[in-house]
Amino acid sequence: MRVDTTGKISLDHIYTEPDPRAYFGTLRGLDYNIPELAKPHFSGLIAEYREARGVPVPTVVDIGCSYGINAALLKYGATMAELYDRYAGRDAERLTRGALLSRDRELVRSREAANRVRFVGLDASENALSYALDAGFLDGAVHADLEDRDPTDEQAALLAGADLVISTGCLGYVTERTIARVVEAAGGRRPWMAHFILRMFPFGPVADTLAAAGYETVRRDGLFRQRRFATEEEQALVLDTLADAGVDPSGLEDGGWLYAGLYVSRPRGE
């Protein structure tokens, strides 16, 4: 497998397919489960926000949303195990994209939303966003790479409605540049944020950008397994990256898993 500049294997191809089968088929073999671990933390933060600001149906912007996984889990009560069976199970291979979408729309129709929340996905993959919208997981989508350019007026209008901004692993590839543009688009609303970021990536630049915009950031206790290493080469390269960053992998990454921390940012005083 090809590795990228961080030492991790490149999985770019699984985010650009017309449907989520390659995504779940590949990640199932790596025990990828960070959205499931993130789910109670996001749910709790949504509930806190709803009470603190009196917003009955908050809007969540999911950075790097891919096929709307966080939305499916949080809004409709799906689990990662269920989604793995749905897209990487025995019958998934024989289904057309249209059949997959019909099945997903039935899931959306048959379940009362587990969380009263709107989801707007932000991603550079048009195919992933299109699927998530067609399935009904997302309420809106921003197809953009905010690392390189400002959002259009239409995209900025969607981002301006953000009450909370979340991510489960894209920060590190996505940097403080994207975060700054999301904050700028939100204007005076200043949404709360919760980001899971791998320990191999520094969160300091993002925290500094948010501090300059009037935020306080707290790292939550605990670490969260993202997935297994795909190869020994990937593990060795990531361990080198951690050593360069002064991060001790003992009992964690040296045991075969990538680990992430959770950072929660709120405007000062909240």
mmCIF file with all atom_site columns, C-alpha atoms in Angstrom, residues 57-140:
data_model
loop_
_atom_site.group_PDB
_atom_site.id
_atom_site.type_symbol
_atom_site.label_atom_id
_atom_site.label_alt_id
_atom_site.label_comp_id
_atom_site.label_asym_id
_atom_site.label_entity_id
_atom_site.label_seq_id
_atom_site.pdbx_PDB_ins_code
_atom_site.Cartn_x
_atom_site.Cartn_y
_atom_site.Cartn_z
_atom_site.occupancy
_atom_site.B_iso_or_equiv
_atom_site.pdbx_formal_charge
_atom_site.auth_seq_id
_atom_site.auth_comp_id
_atom_site.auth_asym_id
_atom_site.auth_atom_id
_atom_site.pdbx_PDB_model_num
ATOM 1  C CA . VAL A 1 57  ? -32.655 21.822  16.614 1.00 0.00 ? 57  VAL A CA 1
ATOM 2  C CA . PRO A 1 58  ? -28.943 22.671  16.364 1.00 0.00 ? 58  PRO A CA 1
ATOM 3  C CA . THR A 1 59  ? -27.064 22.544  13.064 1.00 0.00 ? 59  THR A CA 1
ATOM 4  C CA . VAL A 1 60  ? -23.883 20.461  13.072 1.00 0.00 ? 60  VAL A CA 1
ATOM 5  C CA . VAL A 1 61  ? -21.177 20.989  10.458 1.00 0.00 ? 61  VAL A CA 1
ATOM 6  C CA . ASP A 1 62  ? -19.186 17.769  10.028 1.00 0.00 ? 62  ASP A CA 1
ATOM 7  C CA . ILE A 1 63  ? -15.741 18.467  8.554  1.00 0.00 ? 63  ILE A CA 1
ATOM 8  C CA . GLY A 1 64  ? -14.564 15.565  6.417  1.00 0.00 ? 64  GLY A CA 1
ATOM 9  C CA . CYS A 1 65  ? -17.991 13.946  6.623  1.00 0.00 ? 65  CYS A CA 1
ATOM 10 C CA . SER A 1 66  ? -17.382 11.486  3.742  1.00 0.00 ? 66  SER A CA 1
ATOM 11 C CA . TYR A 1 67  ? -20.586 9.457   3.248  1.00 0.00 ? 67  TYR A CA 1
ATOM 12 C CA . GLY A 1 68  ? -22.427 10.992  6.220  1.00 0.00 ? 68  GLY A CA 1
ATOM 13 C CA . ILE A 1 69  ? -21.315 8.419   8.789  1.00 0.00 ? 69  ILE A CA 1
ATOM 14 C CA . ASN A 1 70  ? -21.542 10.697  11.838 1.00 0.00 ? 70  ASN A CA 1
ATOM 15 C CA . ALA A 1 71  ? -24.947 11.899  10.698 1.00 0.00 ? 71  ALA A CA 1
ATOM 16 C CA . ALA A 1 72  ? -26.245 8.331   10.326 1.00 0.00 ? 72  ALA A CA 1
ATOM 17 C CA . LEU A 1 73  ? -25.002 7.445   13.811 1.00 0.00 ? 73  LEU A CA 1
ATOM 18 C CA . LEU A 1 74  ? -26.104 10.599  15.613 1.00 0.00 ? 74  LEU A CA 1
ATOM 19 C CA . LYS A 1 75  ? -29.308 11.509  13.821 1.00 0.00 ? 75  LYS A CA 1
ATOM 20 C CA . TYR A 1 76  ? -30.753 8.062   13.107 1.00 0.00 ? 76  TYR A CA 1
ATOM 21 C CA . GLY A 1 77  ? -29.205 5.902   15.819 1.00 0.00 ? 77  GLY A CA 1
ATOM 22 C CA . ALA A 1 78  ? -27.208 3.677   13.470 1.00 0.00 ? 78  ALA A CA 1
ATOM 23 C CA . THR A 1 79  ? -24.109 1.851   14.708 1.00 0.00 ? 79  THR A CA 1
ATOM 24 C CA . MET A 1 80  ? -20.838 1.164   12.943 1.00 0.00 ? 80  MET A CA 1
ATOM 25 C CA . ALA A 1 81  ? -21.543 -2.583  13.133 1.00 0.00 ? 81  ALA A CA 1
ATOM 26 C CA . GLU A 1 82  ? -24.854 -2.002  11.379 1.00 0.00 ? 82  GLU A CA 1
ATOM 27 C CA . LEU A 1 83  ? -23.243 0.121   8.672  1.00 0.00 ? 83  LEU A CA 1
ATOM 28 C CA . TYR A 1 84  ? -20.494 -2.447  8.112  1.00 0.00 ? 84  TYR A CA 1
ATOM 29 C CA . ASP A 1 85  ? -23.150 -5.109  7.576  1.00 0.00 ? 85  ASP A CA 1
ATOM 30 C CA . ARG A 1 86  ? -25.117 -2.771  5.335  1.00 0.00 ? 86  ARG A CA 1
ATOM 31 C CA . TYR A 1 87  ? -22.259 -1.846  2.989  1.00 0.00 ? 87  TYR A CA 1
ATOM 32 C CA . ALA A 1 88  ? -19.716 -4.653  3.409  1.00 0.00 ? 88  ALA A CA 1
ATOM 33 C CA . GLY A 1 89  ? -21.982 -7.597  4.139  1.00 0.00 ? 89  GLY A CA 1
ATOM 34 C CA . ARG A 1 90  ? -22.648 -10.595 1.915  1.00 0.00 ? 90  ARG A CA 1
ATOM 35 C CA . ASP A 1 91  ? -25.441 -9.045  -0.132 1.00 0.00 ? 91  ASP A CA 1
ATOM 36 C CA . ALA A 1 92  ? -23.919 -5.563  -0.567 1.00 0.00 ? 92  ALA A CA 1
ATOM 37 C CA . GLU A 1 93  ? -21.751 -6.480  -3.537 1.00 0.00 ? 93  GLU A CA 1
ATOM 38 C CA . ARG A 1 94  ? -24.677 -7.534  -5.727 1.00 0.00 ? 94  ARG A CA 1
ATOM 39 C CA . LEU A 1 95  ? -26.728 -4.370  -5.105 1.00 0.00 ? 95  LEU A CA 1
ATOM 40 C CA . THR A 1 96  ? -26.712 -1.369  -7.399 1.00 0.00 ? 96  THR A CA 1
ATOM 41 C CA . ARG A 1 97  ? -26.077 2.131   -6.073 1.00 0.00 ? 97  ARG A CA 1
ATOM 42 C CA . GLY A 1 98  ? -29.789 2.810   -6.513 1.00 0.00 ? 98  GLY A CA 1
ATOM 43 C CA . ALA A 1 99  ? -30.697 -0.228  -4.431 1.00 0.00 ? 99  ALA A CA 1
ATOM 44 C CA . LEU A 1 100 ? -28.298 0.835   -1.688 1.00 0.00 ? 100 LEU A CA 1
ATOM 45 C CA . LEU A 1 101 ? -29.846 4.298   -1.652 1.00 0.00 ? 101 LEU A CA 1
ATOM 46 C CA . SER A 1 102 ? -33.381 2.907   -1.506 1.00 0.00 ? 102 SER A CA 1
ATOM 47 C CA . ARG A 1 103 ? -32.414 0.809   1.482  1.00 0.00 ? 103 ARG A CA 1
ATOM 48 C CA . ASP A 1 104 ? -30.847 3.824   3.191  1.00 0.00 ? 104 ASP A CA 1
ATOM 49 C CA . ARG A 1 105 ? -33.879 6.004   2.547  1.00 0.00 ? 105 ARG A CA 1
ATOM 50 C CA . GLU A 1 106 ? -36.026 3.330   4.152  1.00 0.00 ? 106 GLU A CA 1
ATOM 51 C CA . LEU A 1 107 ? -33.771 3.451   7.215  1.00 0.00 ? 107 LEU A CA 1
ATOM 52 C CA . VAL A 1 108 ? -34.218 7.211   7.363  1.00 0.00 ? 108 VAL A CA 1
ATOM 53 C CA . ARG A 1 109 ? -38.001 6.930   6.966  1.00 0.00 ? 109 ARG A CA 1
ATOM 54 C CA . SER A 1 110 ? -38.441 4.097   9.451  1.00 0.00 ? 110 SER A CA 1
ATOM 55 C CA . ARG A 1 111 ? -36.512 5.654   12.325 1.00 0.00 ? 111 ARG A CA 1
ATOM 56 C CA . GLU A 1 112 ? -37.509 8.713   14.198 1.00 0.00 ? 112 GLU A CA 1
ATOM 57 C CA . ALA A 1 113 ? -34.441 10.888  14.467 1.00 0.00 ? 113 ALA A CA 1
ATOM 58 C CA . ALA A 1 114 ? -32.507 9.829   17.554 1.00 0.00 ? 114 ALA A CA 1
ATOM 59 C CA . ASN A 1 115 ? -31.210 13.381  17.884 1.00 0.00 ? 115 ASN A CA 1
ATOM 60 C CA . ARG A 1 116 ? -33.127 16.511  16.886 1.00 0.00 ? 116 ARG A CA 1
ATOM 61 C CA . VAL A 1 117 ? -30.333 17.957  14.815 1.00 0.00 ? 117 VAL A CA 1
ATOM 62 C CA . ARG A 1 118 ? -29.499 19.108  11.281 1.00 0.00 ? 118 ARG A CA 1
ATOM 63 C CA . PHE A 1 119 ? -26.303 17.943  9.587  1.00 0.00 ? 119 PHE A CA 1
ATOM 64 C CA . VAL A 1 120 ? -24.302 19.864  7.005  1.00 0.00 ? 120 VAL A CA 1
ATOM 65 C CA . GLY A 1 121 ? -21.382 17.942  5.561  1.00 0.00 ? 121 GLY A CA 1
ATOM 66 C CA . LEU A 1 122 ? -18.147 19.595  4.440  1.00 0.00 ? 122 LEU A CA 1
ATOM 67 C CA . ASP A 1 123 ? -15.928 17.459  2.233  1.00 0.00 ? 123 ASP A CA 1
ATOM 68 C CA . ALA A 1 124 ? -13.697 17.612  -0.842 1.00 0.00 ? 124 ALA A CA 1
ATOM 69 C CA . SER A 1 125 ? -15.301 14.442  -2.272 1.00 0.00 ? 125 SER A CA 1
ATOM 70 C CA . GLU A 1 126 ? -18.289 15.267  -4.433 1.00 0.00 ? 126 GLU A CA 1
ATOM 71 C CA . ASN A 1 127 ? -19.244 11.584  -4.750 1.00 0.00 ? 127 ASN A CA 1
ATOM 72 C CA . ALA A 1 128 ? -19.333 11.034  -0.999 1.00 0.00 ? 128 ALA A CA 1
ATOM 73 C CA . LEU A 1 129 ? -21.400 14.165  -0.399 1.00 0.00 ? 129 LEU A CA 1
ATOM 74 C CA . SER A 1 130 ? -23.793 13.281  -3.209 1.00 0.00 ? 130 SER A CA 1
ATOM 75 C CA . TYR A 1 131 ? -24.419 9.847   -1.738 1.00 0.00 ? 131 TYR A CA 1
ATOM 76 C CA . ALA A 1 132 ? -24.972 11.182  1.778  1.00 0.00 ? 132 ALA A CA 1
ATOM 77 C CA . LEU A 1 133 ? -27.450 13.763  0.485  1.00 0.00 ? 133 LEU A CA 1
ATOM 78 C CA . ASP A 1 134 ? -29.313 11.258  -1.705 1.00 0.00 ? 134 ASP A CA 1
ATOM 79 C CA . ALA A 1 135 ? -29.544 8.797   1.180  1.00 0.00 ? 135 ALA A CA 1
ATOM 80 C CA . GLY A 1 136 ? -31.021 11.469  3.452  1.00 0.00 ? 136 GLY A CA 1
ATOM 81 C CA . PHE A 1 137 ? -28.247 11.401  6.053  1.00 0.00 ? 137 PHE A CA 1
ATOM 82 C CA . LEU A 1 138 ? -27.225 15.005  5.368  1.00 0.00 ? 138 LEU A CA 1
ATOM 83 C CA . ASP A 1 139 ? -29.496 18.048  5.293  1.00 0.00 ? 139 ASP A CA 1
ATOM 84 C CA . GLY A 1 140 ? -26.985 20.119  3.365  1.00 0.00 ? 140 GLY A CA 1
#
